[in-house]
Every structure is written in C-alpha cells, then in structure tokens.
C-alpha cells in the first residue's frame, strides 16, 4: 500500500525501517552464532533444536524492540487510550505484549526442554539405566515419546512451583506510615 506509506509521517517510516534492519541483522547474527558454536558432529543434524534456539533469539529481539515501538506508537499522549487515536500509531500494543509475554514462558518451559530432551533421546541412555537399572531388551521408545514424557515432568514441576508460590506468597503486608503536614502556599 503505497498510499498508506504516503500518509505516514517521516518518524513512523524511520521507525519501520530501523525495525526491519534490526530484525535482518538479528537474524543474521543468530544464524551465525548457531553455526559458529555448533558441535562438529551436528553439522547437518539436529535442525529442530537449532530452530528453537534461532526462534528463541528472535522472541528476545521482538521483546526488546517492542519498547521503542510501544513508545513511538502510543507515546505519552492520553488520547491514545481510545478517545483521540488520530495521532497514535494505530498498533494494538496490548495484543503485541500479550503475544510476547506468552511466547517467553512457552519457549522456556515447553519448547527448549522438549528440544533438549528430543536431542538427547538418541544417545541410548534412559533414566532407568542412569540410576543403575539393567536395560531390558524391549523395543526402545521413540524420541518424541521420551521427549514428551520428560517435558511433561518439567511442566508438572513448573506448574507446582508457580501454583504453590502463588498460593502461599502472593500477598504481602508492607507497613506504611502516613505523614501529614501543613500545606504551604507558594508565593508567585
């Protein structure tokens, strides 16, 4: 939409160009870091964990870039709350932040553990053999099943920690002292 670009002011176009450049440079930097620091045995393998790491870096960049985008979009103008949105950026930043702040725990507690357990599932060791049990000659579980089971335990632990800390530590009593004094009039 060229007409949309023509109606934007120069500051908005500048912010859009800077954001696009930041995402391109961040994507190149994330890909370079993943390629440079990969293990030599994983040159043409383990694409899923690498994708999770790459997209996790992009989630972090998206969260960081959201601060100036939010400031530019809404600014300090009170009218952006709904009654005078003509000078505002037009982006619903509440939806943007909800998406960002839901992606972070999903990445931390679901995708990163799953990809780590999936990657480690092909080394032949199971939890039973690590604690000293003798392995049976049964058909081994698939990597996805092993990763899902381990990720389920991680989720149960995280949910328990969050639920218990919310139940027992969500309220606090902060002592507040109220001071009163005489109001002094200013002489102009």
PDB file of C-alpha atoms in Angstrom:
ATOM      1  CA  UNK A   1       0.000   0.000   0.000  1.00  0.00           C
ATOM      2  CA  UNK A   2       1.890   2.998  -1.267  1.00  0.00           C
ATOM      3  CA  UNK A   3      -0.925   5.320  -0.234  1.00  0.00           C
ATOM      4  CA  UNK A   4      -0.539   4.133   3.362  1.00  0.00           C
ATOM      5  CA  UNK A   5       3.182   4.897   3.259  1.00  0.00           C
ATOM      6  CA  UNK A   6       2.492   8.336   1.818  1.00  0.00           C
ATOM      7  CA  UNK A   7       0.139   9.188   4.689  1.00  0.00           C
ATOM      8  CA  UNK A   8       2.727   8.212   7.348  1.00  0.00           C
ATOM      9  CA  UNK A   9       4.987  10.826   8.797  1.00  0.00           C
ATOM     10  CA  UNK A  10       8.754  10.604   8.462  1.00  0.00           C
ATOM     11  CA  UNK A  11       9.251   9.410  12.052  1.00  0.00           C
ATOM     12  CA  UNK A  12       6.982   6.408  11.560  1.00  0.00           C
ATOM     13  CA  UNK A  13       8.705   5.412   8.326  1.00  0.00           C
ATOM     14  CA  UNK A  14      12.074   5.760  10.076  1.00  0.00           C
ATOM     15  CA  UNK A  15      10.940   3.501  12.932  1.00  0.00           C
ATOM     16  CA  UNK A  16       9.674   0.865  10.470  1.00  0.00           C
ATOM     17  CA  UNK A  17      12.929   0.915   8.502  1.00  0.00           C
ATOM     18  CA  UNK A  18      15.008   0.653  11.687  1.00  0.00           C
ATOM     19  CA  UNK A  19      12.900  -2.268  12.947  1.00  0.00           C
ATOM     20  CA  UNK A  20      13.276  -4.140   9.649  1.00  0.00           C
ATOM     21  CA  UNK A  21      17.045  -3.567   9.703  1.00  0.00           C
ATOM     22  CA  UNK A  22      17.240  -4.731  13.342  1.00  0.00           C
ATOM     23  CA  UNK A  23      15.361  -7.937  12.528  1.00  0.00           C
ATOM     24  CA  UNK A  24      17.535  -8.659   9.479  1.00  0.00           C
ATOM     25  CA  UNK A  25      20.764  -8.057  11.409  1.00  0.00           C
ATOM     26  CA  UNK A  26      19.490 -10.047  14.390  1.00  0.00           C
ATOM     27  CA  UNK A  27      18.536 -12.956  12.143  1.00  0.00           C
ATOM     28  CA  UNK A  28      21.979 -12.949  10.543  1.00  0.00           C
ATOM     29  CA  UNK A  29      23.651 -12.708  13.961  1.00  0.00           C
ATOM     30  CA  UNK A  30      21.549 -15.529  15.446  1.00  0.00           C
ATOM     31  CA  UNK A  31      22.225 -17.798  12.471  1.00  0.00           C
ATOM     32  CA  UNK A  32      25.938 -17.023  12.676  1.00  0.00           C
ATOM     33  CA  UNK A  33      26.061 -17.803  16.404  1.00  0.00           C
ATOM     34  CA  UNK A  34      24.248 -21.095  15.916  1.00  0.00           C
ATOM     35  CA  UNK A  35      26.519 -22.142  13.049  1.00  0.00           C
ATOM     36  CA  UNK A  36      29.730 -20.961  14.709  1.00  0.00           C
ATOM     37  CA  UNK A  37      29.097 -22.592  18.092  1.00  0.00           C
ATOM     38  CA  UNK A  38      27.569 -25.864  16.900  1.00  0.00           C
ATOM     39  CA  UNK A  39      29.302 -29.114  17.689  1.00  0.00           C
ATOM     40  CA  UNK A  40      31.235 -30.578  14.732  1.00  0.00           C
ATOM     41  CA  UNK A  41      29.143 -33.761  14.942  1.00  0.00           C
ATOM     42  CA  UNK A  42      25.944 -31.737  14.451  1.00  0.00           C
ATOM     43  CA  UNK A  43      26.826 -30.053  11.152  1.00  0.00           C
ATOM     44  CA  UNK A  44      23.893 -31.498   9.201  1.00  0.00           C
ATOM     45  CA  UNK A  45      21.775 -32.754  12.080  1.00  0.00           C
ATOM     46  CA  UNK A  46      19.649 -31.506  14.980  1.00  0.00           C
ATOM     47  CA  UNK A  47      17.694 -28.968  12.962  1.00  0.00           C
ATOM     48  CA  UNK A  48      14.790 -28.769  15.407  1.00  0.00           C
ATOM     49  CA  UNK A  49      16.885 -27.662  18.425  1.00  0.00           C
ATOM     50  CA  UNK A  50      18.706 -25.163  16.218  1.00  0.00           C
ATOM     51  CA  UNK A  51      15.379 -23.794  15.006  1.00  0.00           C
ATOM     52  CA  UNK A  52      14.145 -23.485  18.598  1.00  0.00           C
ATOM     53  CA  UNK A  53      17.301 -21.571  19.562  1.00  0.00           C
ATOM     54  CA  UNK A  54      17.039 -19.306  16.500  1.00  0.00           C
ATOM     55  CA  UNK A  55      13.371 -18.517  17.085  1.00  0.00           C
ATOM     56  CA  UNK A  56      14.052 -18.032  20.809  1.00  0.00           C
ATOM     57  CA  UNK A  57      16.603 -15.367  19.931  1.00  0.00           C
ATOM     58  CA  UNK A  58      14.009 -13.756  17.658  1.00  0.00           C
ATOM     59  CA  UNK A  59      11.456 -13.779  20.512  1.00  0.00           C
ATOM     60  CA  UNK A  60      14.033 -11.981  22.675  1.00  0.00           C
ATOM     61  CA  UNK A  61      14.697  -9.416  19.927  1.00  0.00           C
ATOM     62  CA  UNK A  62      10.958  -8.928  19.422  1.00  0.00           C
ATOM     63  CA  UNK A  63      10.523  -8.240  23.123  1.00  0.00           C
ATOM     64  CA  UNK A  64      13.437  -5.790  23.215  1.00  0.00           C
ATOM     65  CA  UNK A  65      12.314  -3.983  20.062  1.00  0.00           C
ATOM     66  CA  UNK A  66       8.819  -3.667  21.498  1.00  0.00           C
ATOM     67  CA  UNK A  67       9.850  -0.974  23.958  1.00  0.00           C
ATOM     68  CA  UNK A  68      10.698   1.729  21.395  1.00  0.00           C
ATOM     69  CA  UNK A  69       7.823   0.545  19.211  1.00  0.00           C
ATOM     70  CA  UNK A  70       5.428   0.975  22.120  1.00  0.00           C
ATOM     71  CA  UNK A  71       6.857   4.385  22.965  1.00  0.00           C
ATOM     72  CA  UNK A  72       6.563   5.512  19.346  1.00  0.00           C
ATOM     73  CA  UNK A  73       3.117   4.037  18.884  1.00  0.00           C
ATOM     74  CA  UNK A  74       1.425   5.453  21.981  1.00  0.00           C
ATOM     75  CA  UNK A  75       3.848   7.963  23.370  1.00  0.00           C
ATOM     76  CA  UNK A  76       2.681   9.879  26.393  1.00  0.00           C
ATOM     77  CA  UNK A  77      -0.488  11.123  24.773  1.00  0.00           C
ATOM     78  CA  UNK A  78      -3.532  10.326  26.900  1.00  0.00           C
ATOM     79  CA  UNK A  79      -5.839  10.313  23.892  1.00  0.00           C
ATOM     80  CA  UNK A  80      -4.362   7.034  22.671  1.00  0.00           C
ATOM     81  CA  UNK A  81      -6.496   5.256  25.257  1.00  0.00           C
ATOM     82  CA  UNK A  82      -9.454   5.487  22.923  1.00  0.00           C
ATOM     83  CA  UNK A  83     -10.988   8.937  22.566  1.00  0.00           C
ATOM     84  CA  UNK A  84      -8.470  10.602  20.232  1.00  0.00           C
ATOM     85  CA  UNK A  85      -6.470   7.988  18.372  1.00  0.00           C
ATOM     86  CA  UNK A  86      -5.785  10.070  15.268  1.00  0.00           C
ATOM     87  CA  UNK A  87      -2.218  10.923  16.256  1.00  0.00           C
ATOM     88  CA  UNK A  88      -1.387   7.484  17.649  1.00  0.00           C
ATOM     89  CA  UNK A  89       0.450   4.756  15.787  1.00  0.00           C
ATOM     90  CA  UNK A  90      -2.578   2.544  15.388  1.00  0.00           C
ATOM     91  CA  UNK A  91      -0.972  -0.674  16.644  1.00  0.00           C
ATOM     92  CA  UNK A  92      -2.678  -2.524  19.452  1.00  0.00           C
ATOM     93  CA  UNK A  93       0.341  -2.795  21.720  1.00  0.00           C
ATOM     94  CA  UNK A  94      -1.593  -4.656  24.394  1.00  0.00           C
ATOM     95  CA  UNK A  95      -2.029  -7.585  21.995  1.00  0.00           C
ATOM     96  CA  UNK A  96       1.650  -7.279  20.994  1.00  0.00           C
ATOM     97  CA  UNK A  97       2.801  -7.507  24.617  1.00  0.00           C
ATOM     98  CA  UNK A  98       0.423 -10.366  25.396  1.00  0.00           C
ATOM     99  CA  UNK A  99       1.862 -12.343  22.487  1.00  0.00           C
ATOM    100  CA  UNK A 100       5.441 -11.555  23.544  1.00  0.00           C
ATOM    101  CA  UNK A 101       4.873 -12.365  27.200  1.00  0.00           C
ATOM    102  CA  UNK A 102       3.103 -15.653  26.412  1.00  0.00           C
ATOM    103  CA  UNK A 103       5.822 -16.714  23.958  1.00  0.00           C
ATOM    104  CA  UNK A 104       8.550 -16.376  26.596  1.00  0.00           C
ATOM    105  CA  UNK A 105       7.204 -18.994  29.070  1.00  0.00           C
ATOM    106  CA  UNK A 106       6.179 -21.304  26.229  1.00  0.00           C
ATOM    107  CA  UNK A 107       9.767 -21.159  24.974  1.00  0.00           C
ATOM    108  CA  UNK A 108      11.301 -21.541  28.430  1.00  0.00           C
ATOM    109  CA  UNK A 109       9.115 -24.298  29.810  1.00  0.00           C
ATOM    110  CA  UNK A 110       7.932 -26.220  26.720  1.00  0.00           C
ATOM    111  CA  UNK A 111       9.986 -25.785  23.548  1.00  0.00           C
ATOM    112  CA  UNK A 112      13.501 -25.550  24.976  1.00  0.00           C
ATOM    113  CA  UNK A 113      13.085 -28.559  27.319  1.00  0.00           C
ATOM    114  CA  UNK A 114      11.339 -30.579  24.588  1.00  0.00           C
ATOM    115  CA  UNK A 115      14.045 -29.878  22.029  1.00  0.00           C
ATOM    116  CA  UNK A 116      16.765 -30.630  24.565  1.00  0.00           C
ATOM    117  CA  UNK A 117      15.153 -33.929  25.586  1.00  0.00           C
ATOM    118  CA  UNK A 118      14.475 -34.801  21.939  1.00  0.00           C
ATOM    119  CA  UNK A 119      18.099 -34.124  21.040  1.00  0.00           C
ATOM    120  CA  UNK A 120      19.382 -36.199  23.953  1.00  0.00           C
ATOM    121  CA  UNK A 121      16.946 -39.080  23.388  1.00  0.00           C
ATOM    122  CA  UNK A 122      19.098 -40.708  20.707  1.00  0.00           C
ATOM    123  CA  UNK A 123      22.150 -41.285  22.890  1.00  0.00           C
ATOM    124  CA  UNK A 124      20.828 -44.646  24.069  1.00  0.00           C
ATOM    125  CA  UNK A 125      20.545 -43.845  27.753  1.00  0.00           C
ATOM    126  CA  UNK A 126      17.290 -43.747  29.585  1.00  0.00           C
ATOM    127  CA  UNK A 127      16.606 -42.541  33.070  1.00  0.00           C
ATOM    128  CA  UNK A 128      16.392 -46.134  34.306  1.00  0.00           C
ATOM    129  CA  UNK A 129      19.875 -47.009  33.091  1.00  0.00           C
ATOM    130  CA  UNK A 130      21.295 -43.844  34.597  1.00  0.00           C
ATOM    131  CA  UNK A 131      20.169 -44.817  38.094  1.00  0.00           C
ATOM    132  CA  UNK A 132      21.586 -48.344  37.820  1.00  0.00           C
ATOM    133  CA  UNK A 133      18.766 -50.486  36.460  1.00  0.00           C
ATOM    134  CA  UNK A 134      19.684 -53.031  33.823  1.00  0.00           C
ATOM    135  CA  UNK A 135      18.157 -52.259  30.445  1.00  0.00           C
ATOM    136  CA  UNK A 136      15.591 -54.695  29.108  1.00  0.00           C
ATOM    137  CA  UNK A 137      15.617 -55.830  25.526  1.00  0.00           C
ATOM    138  CA  UNK A 138      12.283 -54.222  24.827  1.00  0.00           C
ATOM    139  CA  UNK A 139      11.674 -52.091  21.815  1.00  0.00           C
ATOM    140  CA  UNK A 140      13.054 -48.616  22.651  1.00  0.00           C
ATOM    141  CA  UNK A 141      10.639 -45.744  22.908  1.00  0.00           C
ATOM    142  CA  UNK A 142      10.620 -43.216  20.152  1.00  0.00           C
ATOM    143  CA  UNK A 143      12.494 -39.986  20.651  1.00  0.00           C
ATOM    144  CA  UNK A 144       9.266 -37.984  20.597  1.00  0.00           C
ATOM    145  CA  UNK A 145       7.666 -40.109  23.333  1.00  0.00           C
ATOM    146  CA  UNK A 146      10.751 -39.818  25.542  1.00  0.00           C
ATOM    147  CA  UNK A 147      10.892 -36.055  24.978  1.00  0.00           C
ATOM    148  CA  UNK A 148       7.176 -35.626  25.671  1.00  0.00           C
ATOM    149  CA  UNK A 149       7.419 -37.630  28.914  1.00  0.00           C
ATOM    150  CA  UNK A 150      10.384 -35.594  30.157  1.00  0.00           C
ATOM    151  CA  UNK A 151       8.765 -32.314  29.109  1.00  0.00           C
ATOM    152  CA  UNK A 152       5.606 -33.344  30.964  1.00  0.00           C
ATOM    153  CA  UNK A 153       7.632 -33.764  34.157  1.00  0.00           C
ATOM    154  CA  UNK A 154       9.194 -30.332  33.626  1.00  0.00           C
ATOM    155  CA  UNK A 155       5.743 -28.790  33.139  1.00  0.00           C
ATOM    156  CA  UNK A 156       4.368 -30.501  36.246  1.00  0.00           C
ATOM    157  CA  UNK A 157       7.308 -29.178  38.279  1.00  0.00           C
ATOM    158  CA  UNK A 158       6.945 -25.636  36.902  1.00  0.00           C
ATOM    159  CA  UNK A 159       3.184 -25.604  37.445  1.00  0.00           C
ATOM    160  CA  UNK A 160       3.638 -26.849  41.008  1.00  0.00           C
ATOM    161  CA  UNK A 161       6.264 -24.215  41.783  1.00  0.00           C
ATOM    162  CA  UNK A 162       4.153 -21.403  40.331  1.00  0.00           C
ATOM    163  CA  UNK A 163       0.931 -22.612  41.959  1.00  0.00           C
ATOM    164  CA  UNK A 164       2.496 -23.073  45.395  1.00  0.00           C
ATOM    165  CA  UNK A 165       4.328 -19.756  45.335  1.00  0.00           C
ATOM    166  CA  UNK A 166       1.147 -18.024  44.197  1.00  0.00           C
ATOM    167  CA  UNK A 167      -0.951 -19.679  46.880  1.00  0.00           C
ATOM    168  CA  UNK A 168       1.434 -19.062  49.759  1.00  0.00           C
ATOM    169  CA  UNK A 169       3.452 -15.999  48.746  1.00  0.00           C
ATOM    170  CA  UNK A 170       1.147 -13.861  46.641  1.00  0.00           C
ATOM    171  CA  UNK A 171       0.156 -11.443  49.406  1.00  0.00           C
ATOM    172  CA  UNK A 172       2.364  -9.271  51.486  1.00  0.00           C
ATOM    173  CA  UNK A 173       1.943  -6.732  54.225  1.00  0.00           C
ATOM    174  CA  UNK A 174       4.110  -3.703  53.717  1.00  0.00           C
ATOM    175  CA  UNK A 175       3.995  -1.271  56.640  1.00  0.00           C
ATOM    176  CA  UNK A 176       3.144   2.216  55.502  1.00  0.00           C
ATOM    177  CA  UNK A 177       3.440   5.288  57.654  1.00  0.00           C
ATOM    178  CA  UNK A 178       1.237   8.199  56.761  1.00  0.00           C
ATOM    179  CA  UNK A 179       2.688  11.613  57.347  1.00  0.00           C
ATOM    180  CA  UNK A 180       0.550  14.712  57.452  1.00  0.00           C
ATOM    181  CA  UNK A 181       1.747  18.209  57.496  1.00  0.00           C
ATOM    182  CA  UNK A 182       0.684  21.765  56.875  1.00  0.00           C
ATOM    183  CA  UNK A 183       0.195  22.785  53.282  1.00  0.00           C
ATOM    184  CA  UNK A 184       2.310  25.763  52.346  1.00  0.00           C
ATOM    185  CA  UNK A 185       1.097  28.183  49.763  1.00  0.00           C
ATOM    186  CA  UNK A 186       3.540  29.217  47.095  1.00  0.00           C
ATOM    187  CA  UNK A 187       4.114  32.913  46.518  1.00  0.00           C
ATOM    188  CA  UNK A 188       4.418  33.730  42.838  1.00  0.00           C
TER     189      UNK A 188
END
